[in-house]
GROMACS .gro file of C-alpha atoms in nm:
model
  272
    1MET     CA    1   4.413  -1.406  12.133
    2ALA     CA    2   4.368  -1.336  12.502
    3ARG     CA    3   4.437  -0.984  12.617
    4LEU     CA    4   4.756  -0.950  12.820
    5SER     CA    5   4.711  -0.887  13.189
    6ILE     CA    6   4.821  -0.555  13.336
    7THR     CA    7   5.119  -0.734  13.491
    8ASP     CA    8   5.225  -0.875  13.154
    9GLN     CA    9   5.186  -0.536  12.985
   10LEU     CA   10   5.399  -0.368  13.250
   11ALA     CA   11   5.657  -0.646  13.230
   12ASP     CA   12   5.682  -0.602  12.852
   13LEU     CA   13   5.731  -0.229  12.901
   14ARG     CA   14   6.004  -0.286  13.157
   15ARG     CA   15   6.180  -0.532  12.926
   16ALA     CA   16   6.206  -0.265  12.656
   17TYR     CA   17   6.421  -0.060  12.895
   18THR     CA   18   6.621  -0.337  13.062
   19GLY     CA   19   6.642  -0.627  12.817
   20GLU     CA   20   6.526  -0.878  13.080
   21ASN     CA   21   6.339  -1.195  12.998
   22LEU     CA   22   5.988  -1.262  13.130
   23SER     CA   23   6.108  -1.472  13.424
   24GLN     CA   24   6.307  -1.171  13.545
   25ALA     CA   25   6.062  -0.891  13.469
   26VAL     CA   26   5.728  -1.042  13.575
   27PRO     CA   27   5.820  -1.116  13.941
   28ALA     CA   28   5.971  -0.769  13.978
   29VAL     CA   29   5.657  -0.603  13.843
   30ARG     CA   30   5.438  -0.818  14.068
   31ASP     CA   31   5.645  -0.696  14.364
   32GLY     CA   32   5.574  -0.338  14.262
   33GLU     CA   33   5.921  -0.267  14.122
   34LEU     CA   34   5.834  -0.117  13.785
   35LEU     CA   35   6.180   0.024  13.721
   36PRO     CA   36   6.342   0.135  14.048
   37ASP     CA   37   6.623   0.388  14.060
   38ALA     CA   38   6.922   0.368  14.293
   39THR     CA   39   6.835   0.502  14.638
   40THR     CA   40   7.173   0.614  14.774
   41GLU     CA   41   7.437   0.851  14.642
   42ALA     CA   42   7.706   0.586  14.681
   43GLN     CA   43   7.508   0.345  14.463
   44ARG     CA   44   7.436   0.616  14.206
   45GLN     CA   45   7.806   0.704  14.192
   46LEU     CA   46   7.914   0.344  14.133
   47GLU     CA   47   7.651   0.285  13.866
   48ALA     CA   48   7.746   0.605  13.683
   49LYS     CA   49   8.109   0.493  13.685
   50VAL     CA   50   8.008   0.150  13.557
   51LEU     CA   51   7.821   0.312  13.267
   52LEU     CA   52   8.120   0.529  13.177
   53ALA     CA   53   8.348   0.225  13.194
   54GLY     CA   54   8.107   0.026  12.978
   55CYS     CA   55   8.108   0.291  12.706
   56THR     CA   56   8.488   0.289  12.698
   57ALA     CA   57   8.498  -0.092  12.705
   58ALA     CA   58   8.266  -0.101  12.403
   59SER     CA   59   8.520   0.106  12.210
   60THR     CA   60   8.781  -0.161  12.288
   61LEU     CA   61   8.546  -0.434  12.166
   62GLN     CA   62   8.538  -0.262  11.828
   63LEU     CA   63   8.915  -0.311  11.800
   64MET     CA   64   8.906  -0.681  11.880
   65PRO     CA   65   8.952  -0.898  11.571
   66PRO     CA   66   8.789  -0.874  11.335
   67ALA     CA   67   8.818  -0.501  11.407
   68SER     CA   68   8.504  -0.324  11.292
   69ILE     CA   69   8.305  -0.010  11.360
   70ILE     CA   70   8.014  -0.151  11.163
   71ARG     CA   71   7.961  -0.445  11.398
   72PRO     CA   72   7.755  -0.333  11.701
   73ALA     CA   73   7.955  -0.312  12.023
   74HIS     CA   74   7.790  -0.296  12.365
   75ALA     CA   75   7.930  -0.388  12.705
   76PHE     CA   76   7.586  -0.462  12.853
   77ARG     CA   77   7.314  -0.689  12.713
   78THR     CA   78   7.072  -0.677  13.006
   79VAL     CA   79   7.036  -0.490  13.333
   80GLU     CA   80   6.817  -0.616  13.617
   81PRO     CA   81   6.761  -0.291  13.810
   82GLY     CA   82   6.718  -0.405  14.168
   83GLU     CA   83   6.868  -0.264  14.485
   84ILE     CA   84   7.194  -0.415  14.362
   85PRO     CA   85   7.166  -0.426  13.982
   86ARG     CA   86   7.263  -0.742  13.798
   87LEU     CA   87   7.448  -0.674  13.474
   88HIS     CA   88   7.456  -0.927  13.190
   89LEU     CA   89   7.757  -0.857  12.970
   90GLY     CA   90   7.809  -0.867  12.597
   91ASP     CA   91   8.051  -1.111  12.435
   92ARG     CA   92   8.416  -1.051  12.536
   93ALA     CA   93   8.317  -0.745  12.741
   94LEU     CA   94   8.431  -0.863  13.085
   95GLY     CA   95   8.805  -0.804  13.042
   96PRO     CA   96   8.775  -0.454  12.892
   97LEU     CA   97   8.513  -0.359  13.154
   98LEU     CA   98   8.732  -0.478  13.442
   99PHE     CA   99   9.032  -0.294  13.304
  100GLU     CA  100   8.836   0.031  13.313
  101LEU     CA  101   8.681  -0.029  13.656
  102LEU     CA  102   8.950  -0.190  13.871
  103PRO     CA  103   9.183   0.058  14.042
  104ARG     CA  104   9.521   0.120  13.882
  105THR     CA  105   9.785   0.388  13.851
  106GLU     CA  106   9.878   0.485  13.495
  107ALA     CA  107  10.128   0.757  13.400
  108GLY     CA  108  10.115   0.878  13.758
  109TYR     CA  109   9.736   0.915  13.764
  110GLY     CA  110   9.485   0.709  13.958
  111MET     CA  111   9.232   0.545  13.727
  112GLY     CA  112   8.947   0.307  13.785
  113VAL     CA  113   8.729   0.308  14.096
  114ALA     CA  114   8.929   0.351  14.415
  115GLY     CA  115   8.856   0.085  14.674
  116LEU     CA  116   8.663  -0.140  14.435
  117THR     CA  117   8.669  -0.501  14.555
  118HIS     CA  118   8.565  -0.834  14.408
  119ARG     CA  119   8.366  -1.118  14.563
  120GLN     CA  120   8.320  -1.438  14.365
  121TYR     CA  121   8.003  -1.649  14.369
  122ARG     CA  122   7.934  -1.973  14.187
  123ARG     CA  123   7.753  -1.814  13.894
  124SER     CA  124   7.830  -1.444  13.930
  125ALA     CA  125   8.083  -1.190  14.051
  126GLU     CA  126   8.020  -0.886  14.267
  127LEU     CA  127   8.209  -0.557  14.240
  128ALA     CA  128   8.169  -0.337  14.546
  129THR     CA  129   8.277  -0.022  14.719
  130PRO     CA  130   8.214   0.009  15.094
  131ASP     CA  131   7.854   0.132  15.038
  132ALA     CA  132   7.754   0.014  14.689
  133ALA     CA  133   7.773  -0.287  14.459
  134VAL     CA  134   7.687  -0.432  14.119
  135VAL     CA  135   7.666  -0.799  14.023
  136LEU     CA  136   7.808  -0.936  13.698
  137ALA     CA  137   7.566  -1.216  13.613
  138GLY     CA  138   7.699  -1.534  13.457
  139VAL     CA  139   8.060  -1.454  13.543
  140ASP     CA  140   8.179  -1.770  13.715
  141GLU     CA  141   8.530  -1.830  13.846
  142GLY     CA  142   8.664  -1.941  13.508
  143ALA     CA  143   8.525  -1.637  13.330
  144TRP     CA  144   8.664  -1.410  13.602
  145ASP     CA  145   9.011  -1.562  13.566
  146LEU     CA  146   9.006  -1.505  13.189
  147GLY     CA  147   8.890  -1.147  13.242
  148MET     CA  148   9.175  -1.087  13.485
  149ARG     CA  149   9.428  -1.234  13.243
  150TYR     CA  150   9.310  -0.967  13.000
  151VAL     CA  151   9.354  -0.699  13.269
  152ARG     CA  152   9.708  -0.814  13.350
  153TRP     CA  153   9.798  -0.822  12.982
  154MET     CA  154   9.668  -0.468  12.937
  155HIS     CA  155   9.866  -0.356  13.240
  156GLU     CA  156  10.184  -0.493  13.085
  157PHE     CA  157  10.105  -0.365  12.736
  158ARG     CA  158  10.033  -0.012  12.857
  159GLY     CA  159  10.295   0.004  13.130
  160VAL     CA  160  10.051   0.040  13.418
  161GLU     CA  161  10.228   0.088  13.749
  162TYR     CA  162  10.177  -0.182  14.008
  163VAL     CA  163  10.117  -0.006  14.338
  164ASP     CA  164   9.898  -0.064  14.638
  165GLY     CA  165   9.568   0.115  14.614
  166GLY     CA  166   9.536   0.322  14.301
  167GLY     CA  167   9.221   0.435  14.133
  168THR     CA  168   9.036   0.760  14.186
  169ASP     CA  169   8.759   0.855  14.425
  170GLU     CA  170   8.660   1.161  14.221
  171ALA     CA  171   8.282   1.196  14.211
  172VAL     CA  172   8.092   1.177  13.883
  173ALA     CA  173   7.879   1.484  13.818
  174GLU     CA  174   7.502   1.425  13.822
  175ALA     CA  175   7.558   1.059  13.906
  176ALA     CA  176   7.183   0.996  13.941
  177THR     CA  177   7.150   1.053  13.567
  178GLY     CA  178   7.427   0.809  13.481
  179SER     CA  179   7.270   0.551  13.711
  180ALA     CA  180   6.928   0.600  13.552
  181LEU     CA  181   7.079   0.555  13.206
  182LEU     CA  182   7.256   0.234  13.305
  183ARG     CA  183   6.930   0.090  13.434
  184ARG     CA  184   6.764   0.177  13.099
  185VAL     CA  185   7.059   0.096  12.872
  186HIS     CA  186   6.867  -0.160  12.665
  187LEU     CA  187   6.684   0.126  12.493
  188TRP     CA  188   6.994   0.158  12.275
  189HIS     CA  189   7.056  -0.211  12.200
  190ASP     CA  190   6.982  -0.161  11.828
  191ALA     CA  191   7.236   0.122  11.795
  192SER     CA  192   7.590   0.055  11.676
  193TRP     CA  193   7.722   0.176  12.011
  194LEU     CA  194   7.642   0.416  12.294
  195ARG     CA  195   7.839   0.709  12.431
  196ALA     CA  196   7.726   0.880  12.750
  197LEU     CA  197   7.900   1.136  12.969
  198PRO     CA  198   7.823   1.415  13.216
  199MET     CA  199   7.778   1.755  13.060
  200GLY     CA  200   7.687   2.063  13.263
  201ALA     CA  201   7.385   1.997  13.480
  202GLY     CA  202   7.293   1.677  13.292
  203TRP     CA  203   7.431   1.407  13.068
  204PHE     CA  204   7.493   1.391  12.694
  205VAL     CA  205   7.402   1.068  12.513
  206GLU     CA  206   7.500   0.994  12.154
  207TRP     CA  207   7.449   0.685  11.941
  208PRO     CA  208   7.473   0.595  11.568
  209GLY     CA  209   7.191   0.409  11.397
  210GLY     CA  210   6.918   0.236  11.591
  211PRO     CA  211   6.627   0.420  11.753
  212ALA     CA  212   6.531   0.773  11.652
  213GLU     CA  213   6.576   1.060  11.896
  214ASP     CA  214   6.199   1.107  11.922
  215GLU     CA  215   6.155   0.739  12.014
  216ILE     CA  216   6.412   0.758  12.293
  217ARG     CA  217   6.276   1.093  12.414
  218ALA     CA  218   5.926   0.948  12.435
  219LYS     CA  219   6.043   0.643  12.630
  220LEU     CA  220   6.244   0.855  12.872
  221ALA     CA  221   5.932   1.066  12.926
  222HIS     CA  222   5.717   0.764  13.014
  223PRO     CA  223   5.544   0.836  13.347
  224GLN     CA  224   5.626   0.495  13.498
  225PHE     CA  225   5.947   0.380  13.331
  226GLY     CA  226   6.113   0.702  13.221
  227THR     CA  227   6.307   0.968  13.407
  228THR     CA  228   6.277   1.344  13.449
  229LEU     CA  229   6.654   1.391  13.476
  230ASP     CA  230   6.836   1.620  13.233
  231ILE     CA  231   6.955   1.418  12.932
  232THR     CA  232   7.062   1.563  12.597
  233LEU     CA  233   7.011   1.319  12.310
  234ARG     CA  234   7.181   1.300  11.972
  235ARG     CA  235   7.146   1.026  11.712
  236THR     CA  236   7.398   1.013  11.431
  237GLU     CA  237   7.409   0.809  11.113
  238PRO     CA  238   7.580   0.471  11.143
  239PRO     CA  239   7.922   0.439  10.978
  240ALA     CA  240   7.905   0.348  10.611
  241ARG     CA  241   8.268   0.233  10.585
  242ASP     CA  242   8.461   0.003  10.811
  243VAL     CA  243   8.797   0.070  10.976
  244ASP     CA  244   9.116   0.077  10.772
  245GLU     CA  245   9.377  -0.197  10.792
  246ALA     CA  246   9.593  -0.004  11.040
  247MET     CA  247   9.332  -0.062  11.309
  248ARG     CA  248   9.349  -0.439  11.253
  249THR     CA  249   9.710  -0.477  11.372
  250TYR     CA  250   9.658  -0.438  11.748
  251PRO     CA  251   9.864  -0.720  11.908
  252TRP     CA  252   9.582  -0.915  12.071
  253PRO     CA  253   9.683  -1.243  12.240
  254GLU     CA  254   9.495  -1.533  12.086
  255GLU     CA  255   9.295  -1.618  12.400
  256PHE     CA  256   9.124  -1.278  12.392
  257VAL     CA  257   9.043  -1.313  12.023
  258SER     CA  258   8.898  -1.663  12.010
  259ALA     CA  259   8.735  -1.693  12.354
  260VAL     CA  260   8.410  -1.526  12.453
  261THR     CA  261   8.488  -1.388  12.798
  262ALA     CA  262   8.161  -1.456  12.978
  263GLY     CA  263   8.008  -1.716  12.749
  264GLU     CA  264   7.634  -1.680  12.749
  265PRO     CA  265   7.557  -1.522  13.088
  266ASP     CA  266   7.278  -1.682  13.288
  267GLN     CA  267   6.940  -1.537  13.205
  268GLY     CA  268   6.753  -1.748  13.457
  269PRO     CA  269   6.612  -1.641  13.794
  270ALA     CA  270   6.831  -1.399  13.986
  271ARG     CA  271   7.067  -1.567  14.225
  272ARG     CA  272   7.423  -1.522  14.341
   0.00000   0.00000   0.00000
């Protein structure tokens, strides 16, 4: 068997962190982008907020029929970490992710990302603040409409107030760390789920099952693909028992149970 070229070896390494396929990783590596981090504070802030929203959205996915905490639940399948990262979503994740990200006012409090706007492309959707953006790959107009139907239903179900504006512009502490974790989120794809949040001068990351702490620590310490930012790691044992019947009675409308929100997002060459 022929020995892999240096480019192929680096592309395989990058894929372990991002989940990309070869057609995505190889051109990036050839262009010298081994695993770039966000370069502006505005971009780091948005990406940290997207990661936090994704962790919460994954908790909602566990409640969707058939409700289960044994079935793995992740909002993100793949992240292409360019200047504007392209996020490939997990099944049914778009609606719950949008509910957490889009600005709203709930119980008198601003929630979601203040000033977040949407631009629709043929095969993707862009979420942007004035100085930062992320792309949701594979989210076409039909998928977006279904995701927004979920958001409107959640607004009605939870009594969200309909007001102009809304959201919060509160900064996330140590946003560079949250951004770096989002761009490396595939490291935890074998875990049951991922929880990440700011804690002190760094971030705390917890996951059940999947990779060992030492494995994640070693990958985060990699000189080319890791990060030197302050991250506290804790792996727990995966749940041995599933949820009780009371958690299976959430009144989900049928369209959010039977339909997969974003289908199978495009994994081809990056384009908007």
